[in-house]
Short mmCIF file of C-alpha atoms and ligand atoms in Angstrom, two decimals:
data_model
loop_
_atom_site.label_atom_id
_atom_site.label_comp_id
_atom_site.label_asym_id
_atom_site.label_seq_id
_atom_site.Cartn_x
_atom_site.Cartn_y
_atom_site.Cartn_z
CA UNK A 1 21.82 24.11 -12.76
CA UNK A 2 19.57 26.37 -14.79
CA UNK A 3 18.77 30.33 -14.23
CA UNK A 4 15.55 30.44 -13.66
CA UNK A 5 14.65 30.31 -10.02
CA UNK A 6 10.60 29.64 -8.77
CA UNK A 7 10.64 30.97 -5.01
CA UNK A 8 8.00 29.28 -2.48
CA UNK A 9 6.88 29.39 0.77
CA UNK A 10 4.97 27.06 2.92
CA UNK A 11 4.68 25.69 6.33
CA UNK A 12 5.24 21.98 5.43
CA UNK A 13 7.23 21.15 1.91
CA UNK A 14 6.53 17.61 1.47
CA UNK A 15 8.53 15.63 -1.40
CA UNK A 16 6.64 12.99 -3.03
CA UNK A 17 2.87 12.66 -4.39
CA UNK A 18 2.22 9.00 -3.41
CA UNK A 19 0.18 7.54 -0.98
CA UNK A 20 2.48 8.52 1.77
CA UNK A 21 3.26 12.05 0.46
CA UNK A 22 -0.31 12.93 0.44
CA UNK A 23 -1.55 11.88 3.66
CA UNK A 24 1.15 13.72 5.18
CA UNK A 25 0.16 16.74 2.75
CA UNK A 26 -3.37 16.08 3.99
CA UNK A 27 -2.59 15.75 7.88
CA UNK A 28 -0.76 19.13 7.26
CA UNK A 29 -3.40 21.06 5.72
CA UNK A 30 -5.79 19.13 8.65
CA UNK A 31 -3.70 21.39 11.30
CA UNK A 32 -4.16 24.93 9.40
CA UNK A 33 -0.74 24.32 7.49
CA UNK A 34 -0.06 26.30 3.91
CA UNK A 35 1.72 22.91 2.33
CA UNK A 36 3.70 22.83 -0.97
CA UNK A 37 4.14 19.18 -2.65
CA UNK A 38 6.81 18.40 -4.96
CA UNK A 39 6.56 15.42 -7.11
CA UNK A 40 9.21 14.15 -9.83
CA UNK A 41 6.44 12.75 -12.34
CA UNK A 42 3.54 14.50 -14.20
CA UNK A 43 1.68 12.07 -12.10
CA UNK A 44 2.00 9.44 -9.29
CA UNK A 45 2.69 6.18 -11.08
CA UNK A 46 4.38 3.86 -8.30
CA UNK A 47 3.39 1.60 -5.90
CA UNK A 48 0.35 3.69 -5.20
CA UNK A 49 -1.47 3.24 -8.34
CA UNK A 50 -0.29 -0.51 -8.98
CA UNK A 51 -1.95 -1.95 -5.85
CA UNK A 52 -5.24 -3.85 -5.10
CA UNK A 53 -6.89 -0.62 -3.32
CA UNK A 54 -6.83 -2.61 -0.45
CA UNK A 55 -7.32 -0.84 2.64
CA UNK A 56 -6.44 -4.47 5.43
CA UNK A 57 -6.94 -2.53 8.14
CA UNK A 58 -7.56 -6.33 10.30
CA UNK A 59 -4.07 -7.36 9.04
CA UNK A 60 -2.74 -5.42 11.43
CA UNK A 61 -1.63 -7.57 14.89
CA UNK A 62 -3.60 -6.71 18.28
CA UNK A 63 -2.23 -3.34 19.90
CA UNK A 64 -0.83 -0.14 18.95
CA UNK A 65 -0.65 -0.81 14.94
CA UNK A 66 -4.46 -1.89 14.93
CA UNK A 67 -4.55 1.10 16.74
CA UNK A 68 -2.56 2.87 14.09
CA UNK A 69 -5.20 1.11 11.41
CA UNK A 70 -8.07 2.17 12.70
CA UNK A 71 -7.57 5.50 13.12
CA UNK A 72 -6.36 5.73 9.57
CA UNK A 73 -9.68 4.38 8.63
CA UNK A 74 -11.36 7.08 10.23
CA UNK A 75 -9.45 9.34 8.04
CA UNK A 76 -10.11 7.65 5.47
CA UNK A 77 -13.67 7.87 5.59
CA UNK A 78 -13.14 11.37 6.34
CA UNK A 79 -10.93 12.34 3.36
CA UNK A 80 -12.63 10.14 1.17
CA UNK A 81 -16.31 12.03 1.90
CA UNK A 82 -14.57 15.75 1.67
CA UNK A 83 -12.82 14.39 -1.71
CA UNK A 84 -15.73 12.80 -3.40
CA UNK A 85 -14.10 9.58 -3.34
CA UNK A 86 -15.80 6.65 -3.33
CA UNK A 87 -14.66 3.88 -0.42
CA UNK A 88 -16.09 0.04 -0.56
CA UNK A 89 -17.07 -1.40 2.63
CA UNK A 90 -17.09 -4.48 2.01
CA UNK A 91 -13.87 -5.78 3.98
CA UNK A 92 -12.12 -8.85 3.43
CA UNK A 93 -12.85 -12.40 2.75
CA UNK A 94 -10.42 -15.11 3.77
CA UNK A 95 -11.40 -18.68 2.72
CA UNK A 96 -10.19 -21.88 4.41
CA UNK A 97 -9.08 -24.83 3.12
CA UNK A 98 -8.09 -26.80 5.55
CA UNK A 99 -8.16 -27.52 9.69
CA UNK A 100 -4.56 -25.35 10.27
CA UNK A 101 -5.93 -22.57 8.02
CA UNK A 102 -9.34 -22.74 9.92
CA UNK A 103 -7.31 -22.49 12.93
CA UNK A 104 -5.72 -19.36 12.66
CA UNK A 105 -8.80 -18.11 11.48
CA UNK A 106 -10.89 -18.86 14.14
CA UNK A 107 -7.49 -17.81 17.00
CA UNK A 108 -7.65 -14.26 14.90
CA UNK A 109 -11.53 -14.00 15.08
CA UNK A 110 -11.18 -14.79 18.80
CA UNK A 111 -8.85 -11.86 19.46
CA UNK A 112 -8.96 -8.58 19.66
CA UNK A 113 -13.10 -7.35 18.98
CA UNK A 114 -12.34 -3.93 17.95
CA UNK A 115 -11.45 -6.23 14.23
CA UNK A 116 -15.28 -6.97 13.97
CA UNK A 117 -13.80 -10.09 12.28
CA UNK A 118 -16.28 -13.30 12.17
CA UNK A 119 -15.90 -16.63 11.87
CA UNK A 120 -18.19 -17.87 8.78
CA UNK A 121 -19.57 -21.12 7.58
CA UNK A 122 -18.95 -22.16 3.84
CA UNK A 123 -22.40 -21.34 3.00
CA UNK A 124 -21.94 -18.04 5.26
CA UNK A 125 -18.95 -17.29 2.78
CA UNK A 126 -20.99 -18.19 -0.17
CA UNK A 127 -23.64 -15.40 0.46
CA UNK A 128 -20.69 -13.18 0.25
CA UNK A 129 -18.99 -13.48 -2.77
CA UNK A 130 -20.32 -15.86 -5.70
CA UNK A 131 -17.02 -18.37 -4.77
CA UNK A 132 -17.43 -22.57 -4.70
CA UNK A 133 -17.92 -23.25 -1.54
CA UNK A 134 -17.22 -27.20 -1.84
CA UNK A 135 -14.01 -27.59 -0.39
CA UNK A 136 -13.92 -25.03 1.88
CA UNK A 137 -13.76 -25.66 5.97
CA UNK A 138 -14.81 -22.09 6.75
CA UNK A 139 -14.00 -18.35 6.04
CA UNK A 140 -13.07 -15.15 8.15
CA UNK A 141 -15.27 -12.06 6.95
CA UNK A 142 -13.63 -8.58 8.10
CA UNK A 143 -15.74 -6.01 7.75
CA UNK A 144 -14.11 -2.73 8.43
CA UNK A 145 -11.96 -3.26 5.48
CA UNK A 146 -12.22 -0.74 2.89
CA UNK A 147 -10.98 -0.24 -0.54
CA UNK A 148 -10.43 2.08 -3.30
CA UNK A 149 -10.08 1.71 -7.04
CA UNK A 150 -6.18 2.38 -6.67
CA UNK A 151 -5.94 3.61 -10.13
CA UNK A 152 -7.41 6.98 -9.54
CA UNK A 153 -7.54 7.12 -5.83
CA UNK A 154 -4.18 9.25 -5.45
CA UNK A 155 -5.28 11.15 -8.42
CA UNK A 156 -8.18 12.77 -7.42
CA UNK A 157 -6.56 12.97 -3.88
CA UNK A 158 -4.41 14.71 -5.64
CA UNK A 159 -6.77 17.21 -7.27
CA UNK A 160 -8.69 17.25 -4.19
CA UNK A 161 -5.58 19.27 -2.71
CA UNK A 162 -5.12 21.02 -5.29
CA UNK A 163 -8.06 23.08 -5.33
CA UNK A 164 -7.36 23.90 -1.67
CA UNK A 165 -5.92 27.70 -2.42
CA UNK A 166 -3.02 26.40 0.61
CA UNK A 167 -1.78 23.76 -1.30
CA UNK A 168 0.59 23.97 -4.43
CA UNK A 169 0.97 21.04 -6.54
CA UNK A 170 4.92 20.90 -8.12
CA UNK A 171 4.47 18.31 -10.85
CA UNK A 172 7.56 17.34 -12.96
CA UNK A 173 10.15 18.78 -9.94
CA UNK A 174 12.37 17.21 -9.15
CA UNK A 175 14.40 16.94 -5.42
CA UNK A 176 17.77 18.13 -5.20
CA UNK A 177 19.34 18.68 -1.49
CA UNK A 178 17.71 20.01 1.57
CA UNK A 179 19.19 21.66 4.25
CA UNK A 180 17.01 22.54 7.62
CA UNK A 181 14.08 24.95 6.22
CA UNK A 182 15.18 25.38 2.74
CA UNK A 183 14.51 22.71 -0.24
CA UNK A 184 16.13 22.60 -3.45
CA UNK A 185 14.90 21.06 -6.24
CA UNK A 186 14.37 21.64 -10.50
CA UNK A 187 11.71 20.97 -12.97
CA UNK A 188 12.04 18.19 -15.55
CA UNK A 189 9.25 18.90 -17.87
CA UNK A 190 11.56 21.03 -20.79
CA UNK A 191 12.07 24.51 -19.05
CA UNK A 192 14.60 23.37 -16.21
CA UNK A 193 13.45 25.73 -13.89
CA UNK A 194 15.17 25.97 -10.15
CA UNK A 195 12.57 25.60 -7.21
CA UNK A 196 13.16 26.38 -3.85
CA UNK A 197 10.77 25.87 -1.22
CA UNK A 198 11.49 27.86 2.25
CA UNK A 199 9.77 25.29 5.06
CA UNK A 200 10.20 25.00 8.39
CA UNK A 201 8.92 21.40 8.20
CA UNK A 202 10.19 18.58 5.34
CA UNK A 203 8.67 15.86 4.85
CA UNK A 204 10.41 13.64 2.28
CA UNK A 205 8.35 10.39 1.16
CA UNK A 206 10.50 8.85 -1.69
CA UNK A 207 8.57 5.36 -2.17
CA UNK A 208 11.31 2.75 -3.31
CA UNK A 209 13.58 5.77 -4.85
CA UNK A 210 15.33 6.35 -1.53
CA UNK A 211 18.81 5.41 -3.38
CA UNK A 212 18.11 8.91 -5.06
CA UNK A 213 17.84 11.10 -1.97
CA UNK A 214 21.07 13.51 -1.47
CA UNK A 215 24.00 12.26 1.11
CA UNK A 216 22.58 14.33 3.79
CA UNK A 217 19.18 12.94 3.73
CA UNK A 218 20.75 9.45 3.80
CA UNK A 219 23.80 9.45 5.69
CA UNK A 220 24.48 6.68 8.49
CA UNK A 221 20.78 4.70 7.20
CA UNK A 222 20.52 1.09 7.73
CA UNK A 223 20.16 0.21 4.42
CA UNK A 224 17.05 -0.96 2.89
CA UNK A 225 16.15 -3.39 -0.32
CA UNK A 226 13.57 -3.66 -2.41
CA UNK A 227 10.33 -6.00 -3.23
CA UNK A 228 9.37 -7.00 -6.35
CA UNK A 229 5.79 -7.85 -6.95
CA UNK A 230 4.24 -9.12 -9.99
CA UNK A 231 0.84 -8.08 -10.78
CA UNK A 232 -2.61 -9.69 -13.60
CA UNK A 233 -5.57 -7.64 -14.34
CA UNK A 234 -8.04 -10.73 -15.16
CA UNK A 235 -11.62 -10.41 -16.74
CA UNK A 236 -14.56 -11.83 -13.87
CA UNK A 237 -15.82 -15.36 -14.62
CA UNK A 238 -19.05 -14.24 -16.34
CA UNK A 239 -19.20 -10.61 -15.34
CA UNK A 240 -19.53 -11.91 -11.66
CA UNK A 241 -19.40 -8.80 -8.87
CA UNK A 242 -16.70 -9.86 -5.85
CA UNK A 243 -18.29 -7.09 -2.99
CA UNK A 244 -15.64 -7.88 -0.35
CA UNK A 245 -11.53 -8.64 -1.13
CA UNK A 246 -11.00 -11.97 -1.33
CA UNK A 247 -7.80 -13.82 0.07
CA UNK A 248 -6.62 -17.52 1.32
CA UNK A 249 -4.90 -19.59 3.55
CA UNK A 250 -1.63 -18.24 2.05
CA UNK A 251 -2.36 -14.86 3.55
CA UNK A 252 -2.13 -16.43 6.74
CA UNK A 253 2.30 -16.41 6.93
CA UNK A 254 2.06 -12.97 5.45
CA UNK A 255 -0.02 -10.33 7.54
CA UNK A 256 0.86 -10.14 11.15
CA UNK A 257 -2.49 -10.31 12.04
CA UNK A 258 -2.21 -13.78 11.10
CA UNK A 259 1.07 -14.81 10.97
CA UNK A 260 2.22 -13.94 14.36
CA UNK A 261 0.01 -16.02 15.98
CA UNK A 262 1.36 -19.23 17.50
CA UNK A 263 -1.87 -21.53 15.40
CA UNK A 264 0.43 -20.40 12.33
CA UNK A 265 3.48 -22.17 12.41
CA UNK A 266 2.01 -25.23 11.57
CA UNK A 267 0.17 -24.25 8.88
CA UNK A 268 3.64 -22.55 7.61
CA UNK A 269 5.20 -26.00 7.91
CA UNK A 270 2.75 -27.64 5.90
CA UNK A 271 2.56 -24.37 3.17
CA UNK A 272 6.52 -24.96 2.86
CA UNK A 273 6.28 -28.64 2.94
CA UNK A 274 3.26 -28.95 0.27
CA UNK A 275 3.39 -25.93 -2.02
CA UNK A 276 7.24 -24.72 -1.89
CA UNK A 277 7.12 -23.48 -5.80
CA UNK A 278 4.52 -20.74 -4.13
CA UNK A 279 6.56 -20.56 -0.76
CA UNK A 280 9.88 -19.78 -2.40
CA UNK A 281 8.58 -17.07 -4.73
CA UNK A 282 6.47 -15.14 -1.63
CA UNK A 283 3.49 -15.87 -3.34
CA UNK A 284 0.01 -15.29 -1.53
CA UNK A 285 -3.32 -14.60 -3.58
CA UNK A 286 -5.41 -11.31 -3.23
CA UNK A 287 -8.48 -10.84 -5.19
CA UNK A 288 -9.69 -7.34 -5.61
CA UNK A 289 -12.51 -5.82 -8.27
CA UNK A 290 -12.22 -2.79 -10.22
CA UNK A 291 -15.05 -0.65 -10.68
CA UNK A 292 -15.60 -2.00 -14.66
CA UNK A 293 -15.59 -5.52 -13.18
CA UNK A 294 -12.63 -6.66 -14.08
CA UNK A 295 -10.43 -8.01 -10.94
CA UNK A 296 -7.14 -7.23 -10.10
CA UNK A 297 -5.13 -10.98 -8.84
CA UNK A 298 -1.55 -10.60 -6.96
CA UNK A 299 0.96 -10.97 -5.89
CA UNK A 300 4.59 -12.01 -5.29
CA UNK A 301 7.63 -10.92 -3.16
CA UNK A 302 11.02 -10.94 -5.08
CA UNK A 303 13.64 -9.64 -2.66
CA UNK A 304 16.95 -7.58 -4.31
CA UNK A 305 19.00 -3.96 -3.97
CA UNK A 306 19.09 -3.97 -7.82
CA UNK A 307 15.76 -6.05 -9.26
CA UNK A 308 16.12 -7.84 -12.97
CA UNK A 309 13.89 -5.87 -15.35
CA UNK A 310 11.78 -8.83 -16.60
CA UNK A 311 8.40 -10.57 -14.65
CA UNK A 312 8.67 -14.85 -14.22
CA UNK A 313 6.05 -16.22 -16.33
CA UNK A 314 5.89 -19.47 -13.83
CA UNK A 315 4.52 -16.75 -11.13
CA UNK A 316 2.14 -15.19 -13.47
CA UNK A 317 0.94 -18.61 -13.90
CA UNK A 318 0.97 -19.98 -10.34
CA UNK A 319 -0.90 -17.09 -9.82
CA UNK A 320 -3.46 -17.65 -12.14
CA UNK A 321 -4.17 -21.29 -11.38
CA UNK A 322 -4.69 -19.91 -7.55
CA UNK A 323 -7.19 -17.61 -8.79
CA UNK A 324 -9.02 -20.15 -10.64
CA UNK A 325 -9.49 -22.09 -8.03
CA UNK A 326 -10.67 -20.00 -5.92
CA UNK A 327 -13.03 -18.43 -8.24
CA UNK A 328 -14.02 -22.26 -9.56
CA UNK A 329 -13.19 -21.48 -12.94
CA UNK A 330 -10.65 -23.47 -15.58
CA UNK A 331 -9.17 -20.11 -16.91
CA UNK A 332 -8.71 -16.64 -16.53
CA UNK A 333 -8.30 -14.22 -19.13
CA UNK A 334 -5.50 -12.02 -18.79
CA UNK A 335 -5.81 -8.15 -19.68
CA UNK A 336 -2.95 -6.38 -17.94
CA UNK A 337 0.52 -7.24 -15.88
CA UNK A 338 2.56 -5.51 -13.93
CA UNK A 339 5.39 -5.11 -12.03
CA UNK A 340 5.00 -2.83 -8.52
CA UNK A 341 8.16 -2.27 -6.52
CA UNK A 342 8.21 -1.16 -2.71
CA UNK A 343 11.41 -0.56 -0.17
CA UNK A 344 11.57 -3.50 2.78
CA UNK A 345 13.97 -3.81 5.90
CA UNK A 346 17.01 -5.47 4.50
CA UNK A 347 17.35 -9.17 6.41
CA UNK A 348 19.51 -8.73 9.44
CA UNK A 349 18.96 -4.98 9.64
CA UNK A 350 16.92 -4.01 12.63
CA UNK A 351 13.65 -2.37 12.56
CA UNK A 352 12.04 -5.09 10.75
CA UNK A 353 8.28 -5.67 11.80
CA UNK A 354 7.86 -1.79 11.96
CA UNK A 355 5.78 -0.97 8.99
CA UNK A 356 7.32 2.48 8.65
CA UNK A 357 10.84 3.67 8.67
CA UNK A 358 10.80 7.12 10.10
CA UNK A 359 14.04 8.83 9.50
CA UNK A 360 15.40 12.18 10.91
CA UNK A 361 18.54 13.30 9.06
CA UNK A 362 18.13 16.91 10.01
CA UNK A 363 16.49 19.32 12.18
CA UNK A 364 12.54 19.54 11.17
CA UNK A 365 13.09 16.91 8.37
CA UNK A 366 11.73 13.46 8.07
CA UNK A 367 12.32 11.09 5.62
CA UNK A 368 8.85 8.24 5.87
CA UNK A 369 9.14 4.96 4.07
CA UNK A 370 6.67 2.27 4.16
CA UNK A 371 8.64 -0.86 4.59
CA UNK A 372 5.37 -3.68 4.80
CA UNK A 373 4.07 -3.20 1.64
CA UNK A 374 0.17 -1.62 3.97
CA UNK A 375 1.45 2.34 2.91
CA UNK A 376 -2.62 2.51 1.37
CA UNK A 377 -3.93 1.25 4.77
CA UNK A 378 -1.88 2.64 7.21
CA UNK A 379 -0.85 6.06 5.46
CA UNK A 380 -3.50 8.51 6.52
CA UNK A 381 -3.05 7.11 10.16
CA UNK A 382 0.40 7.54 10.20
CA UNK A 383 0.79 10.91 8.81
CA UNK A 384 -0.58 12.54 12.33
CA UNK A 385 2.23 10.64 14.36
CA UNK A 386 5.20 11.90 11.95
CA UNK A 387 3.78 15.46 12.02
CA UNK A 388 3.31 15.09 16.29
CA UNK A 389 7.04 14.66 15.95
CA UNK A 390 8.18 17.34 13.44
CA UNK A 391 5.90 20.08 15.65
CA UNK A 392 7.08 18.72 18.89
CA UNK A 393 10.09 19.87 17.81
CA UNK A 394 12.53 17.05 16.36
C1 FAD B 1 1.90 -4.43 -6.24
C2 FAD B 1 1.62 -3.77 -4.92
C3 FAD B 1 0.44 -4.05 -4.24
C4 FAD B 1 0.17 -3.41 -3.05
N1 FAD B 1 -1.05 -3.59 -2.46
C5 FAD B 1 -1.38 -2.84 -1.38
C6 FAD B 1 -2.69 -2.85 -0.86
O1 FAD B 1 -3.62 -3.44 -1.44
N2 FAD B 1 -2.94 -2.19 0.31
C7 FAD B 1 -1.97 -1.45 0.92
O2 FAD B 1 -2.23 -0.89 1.98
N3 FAD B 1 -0.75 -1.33 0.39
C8 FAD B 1 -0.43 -1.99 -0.75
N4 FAD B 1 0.80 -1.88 -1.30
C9 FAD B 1 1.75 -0.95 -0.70
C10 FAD B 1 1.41 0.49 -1.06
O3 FAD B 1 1.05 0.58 -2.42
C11 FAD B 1 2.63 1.35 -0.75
O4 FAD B 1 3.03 1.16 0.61
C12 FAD B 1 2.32 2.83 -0.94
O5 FAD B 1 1.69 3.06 -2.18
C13 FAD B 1 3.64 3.60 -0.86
O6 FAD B 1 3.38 4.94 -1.13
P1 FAD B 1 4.61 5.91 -1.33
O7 FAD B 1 4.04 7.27 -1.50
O8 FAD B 1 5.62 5.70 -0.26
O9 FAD B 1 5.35 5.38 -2.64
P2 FAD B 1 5.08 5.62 -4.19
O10 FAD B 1 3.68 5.40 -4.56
O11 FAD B 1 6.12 4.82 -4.90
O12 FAD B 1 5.34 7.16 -4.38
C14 FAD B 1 6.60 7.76 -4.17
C15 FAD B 1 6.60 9.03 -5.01
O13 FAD B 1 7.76 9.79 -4.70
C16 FAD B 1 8.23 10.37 -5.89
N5 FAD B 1 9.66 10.67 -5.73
C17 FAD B 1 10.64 9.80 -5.40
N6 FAD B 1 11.83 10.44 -5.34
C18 FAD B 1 11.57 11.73 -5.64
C19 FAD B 1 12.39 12.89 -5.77
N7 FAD B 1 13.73 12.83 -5.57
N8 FAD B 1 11.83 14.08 -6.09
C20 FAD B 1 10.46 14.17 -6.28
N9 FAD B 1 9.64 13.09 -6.19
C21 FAD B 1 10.19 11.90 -5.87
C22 FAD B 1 8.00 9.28 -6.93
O14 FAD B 1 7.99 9.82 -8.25
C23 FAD B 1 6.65 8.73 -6.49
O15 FAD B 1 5.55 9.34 -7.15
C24 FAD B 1 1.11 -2.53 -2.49
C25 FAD B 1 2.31 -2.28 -3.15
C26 FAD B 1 2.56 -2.87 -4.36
C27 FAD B 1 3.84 -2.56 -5.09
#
C-alpha cells in the first residue's frame, strides 16, 4: 500500500461515476448532502457511454416501476435543465409488421394512460420518422420518451457536479475495502496515493465489475452474470434526421411493457419459430441518432460469468440487414462497433424481473446494480428510493 494518505470527509461517499453512481451522487447533493465520488477511470467509459441514450421510460410494465420511470423522468428534466444538458423529446417509435405485433401494440396502448402511448396508422408513423411505410400494419408512438447523446451525457453530468463546491470528484481511485463509515481506496494514475473517505453513508455502484468488490461487500450474494451486447455506429441513409427512437416487433419479447402481456406469447412463438438465428442470439433492433446524424443500431444479449473477448460478425450483420429494412435502404455504412457489457440475474437465481439489485452488506452501505440493462432510464428515479433506505436507517 503506498505512504501517502488523502483524508476526506463527506456525508455520502459514493463509488462509481456511471449512470448509477451519479444519480445517487445527484439525489445526495438534492437532500443538502456534502458527497465525495470515487471513480477507478480518468473517465466513465462503461455501459453508460456505450448505450443508445435511450431514456424507455414506457418500457416499463403498468404499476410501481412505471411509477419508478416516471418520476425519474421528472428528474431528468430537472437535472438535465440545471446541467445544461440537452434532452430529446421525441419518445419512441415502434413499427409493426404484422397482426401479433399490432396486437401487443394496440393491448399496451390500451393500458395504463399515464404512458401517453398511441396507436398510429402507417402514414401516422410516416410523418414521424422518414421510414417506408409499405409493409407496415401500424406503429406505437410514445411520447414521454427522452434521450440523450450517451456519449457525453455522464460527462458533463459529471462536470456539472463538479463545480458544485460539495462535491469532490476522485478520478483514477480506485476501491479497496469498506467498513461501516470509513472507505478505503488508492489512486492509479502514477502517484499511488491512499484515500480514505470518512462517510456515514456508502453507496457502492460497480456496473458489471461487481467480481472486484472486497469479500465484505460481497459475501453471501446470489451471484450474478453478465450480458454481452454488440453495438454499430452507421451513417443515416442520405443525411436523413430520425426525431423519435425507433424500434420493432422484436422489442416486443424484450421490455416488460410489452412482453408481459398475455397478446405476446404468440408473437414470441412465431419470432422463435420464423427468425431463430435473431431469437437465439437476443437480438432486438433499436435505432437511435446522434447529434452529427449519424445513428447508433443495437443490440444483442450474449449471456456468460466470463465473456469471450471477440464480437460475432453474423450479429453485426443480422443487425445491419434489420436496420436496412427498417430504414428501406440496401446498405448501411458502418463507422464504429462496440462491445457494452452489463451485470443480469443469473437464470435460476431469484430476484429476476427486479431491474435493480439493491444490496446491504453492512450498516449504512449499499451496493446498487442495474440488472435490466434501463440503468439510463430508471437511474435518477431510483437513486431517491436507495437513499430513503440508507437515511431511514438500514
Ligand atoms: C450496449 C448497451 C446499451 C444500453 N442501452 C440503454 C439505453 O438505451 N437506455 C437505458 O436506460 N439503458 C441502457 N443500457 C443500460 C445502461 O447503460 C446501464 O444500466 C447503466 O449505464 C449502468 O450504469 P452503471 O453506473 O451501473 O455502470 P457503468 O456505466 O458500467 O459504470 C460503473 C462505474 O463504476 C466504476 N467502478 C467499478 N468498480 C470500481 C471500483 N472498485 N472502484 C472505483 N470505481 C469502480 C467503473 O470504472 C465504471 O465507471 C445499455 C447498456 C449497454 C451495455
Amino acid at each position: 500500500m503506498p505512504d501517502v494518505l488523502t483524508h476526506l470527509k463527506a456525508d455520502v461517499c459514493v463509488i462509481g461515476a456511471g449512470m448509477v453512481g451519479l444519480a445517487h451522487a445527484i439525489e445526495a447533493r438534492r437532500r443538502g448532502f456534502r458527497v465525495v465520488v470515487l471513480e477507478r477511470d480518468s473517465a466513465a467509459v462503461g455501459a453508460s457511454v456505450r448505450n443508445f441514450g435511450h431514456l424507455f421510460f414506457a418500457s416499463q410494465p403498468d404499476g410501481p416501476a412505471l411509477s419508478l420511470a416516471l418520476r425519474s423522468r421528472e428528474r431528468w428534466l430537472e437535472v438535465a435543465g440545471a446541467a445544461g444538458l440537452t434532452l430529446i423529446p421525441a419518445g419512441t417509435l415502434i413499427v409493426a409488421r404484422a397482426e401479433d405485433e399490432l396486437a401487443v401494440l394496440a393491448a399496451a396502448a390500451a393500458a395504463e394512460p399515464a404512458r401517453r402511448a398511441r396507436l398510429l396508422t402507417p402514414i401516422e408513423a410516416g410523418r414521424l420518422a422518414p421510414l417506408p411505410i409499405d409493409g407496415l400494419s401500424g406503429a406505437l408512438h410514445s411520447p414521454l420518451d427522452l434521450r440523450v447523446d450517451p456519449r457525453t451525457a455522464v460527462a458533463r453530468l459529471a462536470h456539472w457536479l463538479d463545480r458544485d463546491p460539495e462535491v469532490t470528484l476522485c478520478w483514477s481511485t480506485t476501491l479497496g475495502a469498506v467498513s461501516s463509515g470509513v472507505v478505503e481506496g488508492w489512486t492509479t494514475d502514477g502517484a499511488r496515493t491512499r484515500v480514505q473517505v470518512t462517510a456515514p453513508r456508502v453507496i457502492v455502484c460497480p456496473g458489471p465489475d461487481y467480481r472486484t468488490l472486497a469479500p465484505e461487500l460481497a459475501a453471501g450474494l446470489e451471484p450474478l452474470t453478465r450480458c454481452r451486447l454488440q453495438m454499430l455506429r452507421v451513417g443515416a441513409p442520405a443525411g436523413r434526421r430520425y426525431a423519435p427512437a425507433l424500434a420493432t416487433g422484436l422489442s416486443l419479447i424484450r421490455y416488460p411493457a410489452f412482453a408481459d402481456r398475455p397478446e405476446t406469447a404468440a408473437l414470441r412463438a412465431r419470432l422463435e419459430a420464423e427468425r431463430p438465428e435473431l431469437i437465439e442470439r437476443g437480438i432486438h433492433l433499436l435505432v437511435t441518432q446522434l447529434p452529427d446524424g449519424d445513428l447508433i443500431v443495437g443490440d444483442s444479449h450474449t449471456y456468460a460469468d466470463t465473456l469471450t473477448a471477440f464480437g460475432e460478425e453474423t450479429i453485426d450483420v443480422l443487425l445491419l440487414a434489420e436496420a436496412a429494412r427498417l430504414l428501406g435502404v440496401e446498405r448501411l455504412s458502418v463507422r464504429e462497433r462496440w462491445l457494452g457489457v452489463y451485470p443480469s440475474v443469473a437464470a435460476g437465481s431469484g430476484g429476476a424481473g427486479a431491474p435493480f439489485r439493491v444490496t446491504a452488506p453492512l450498516g449504512g452501505v449499499r451496493v446498487v446494480e442495474n440488472v435490466a440493462g434501463i440503468g439510463m432510464t430508471l437511474a435518477m428515479g431510483f437513486a431517491a428510493e436507495v437513499l430513503n433506505g440508507v437515511e431511514a436507517g438500514g
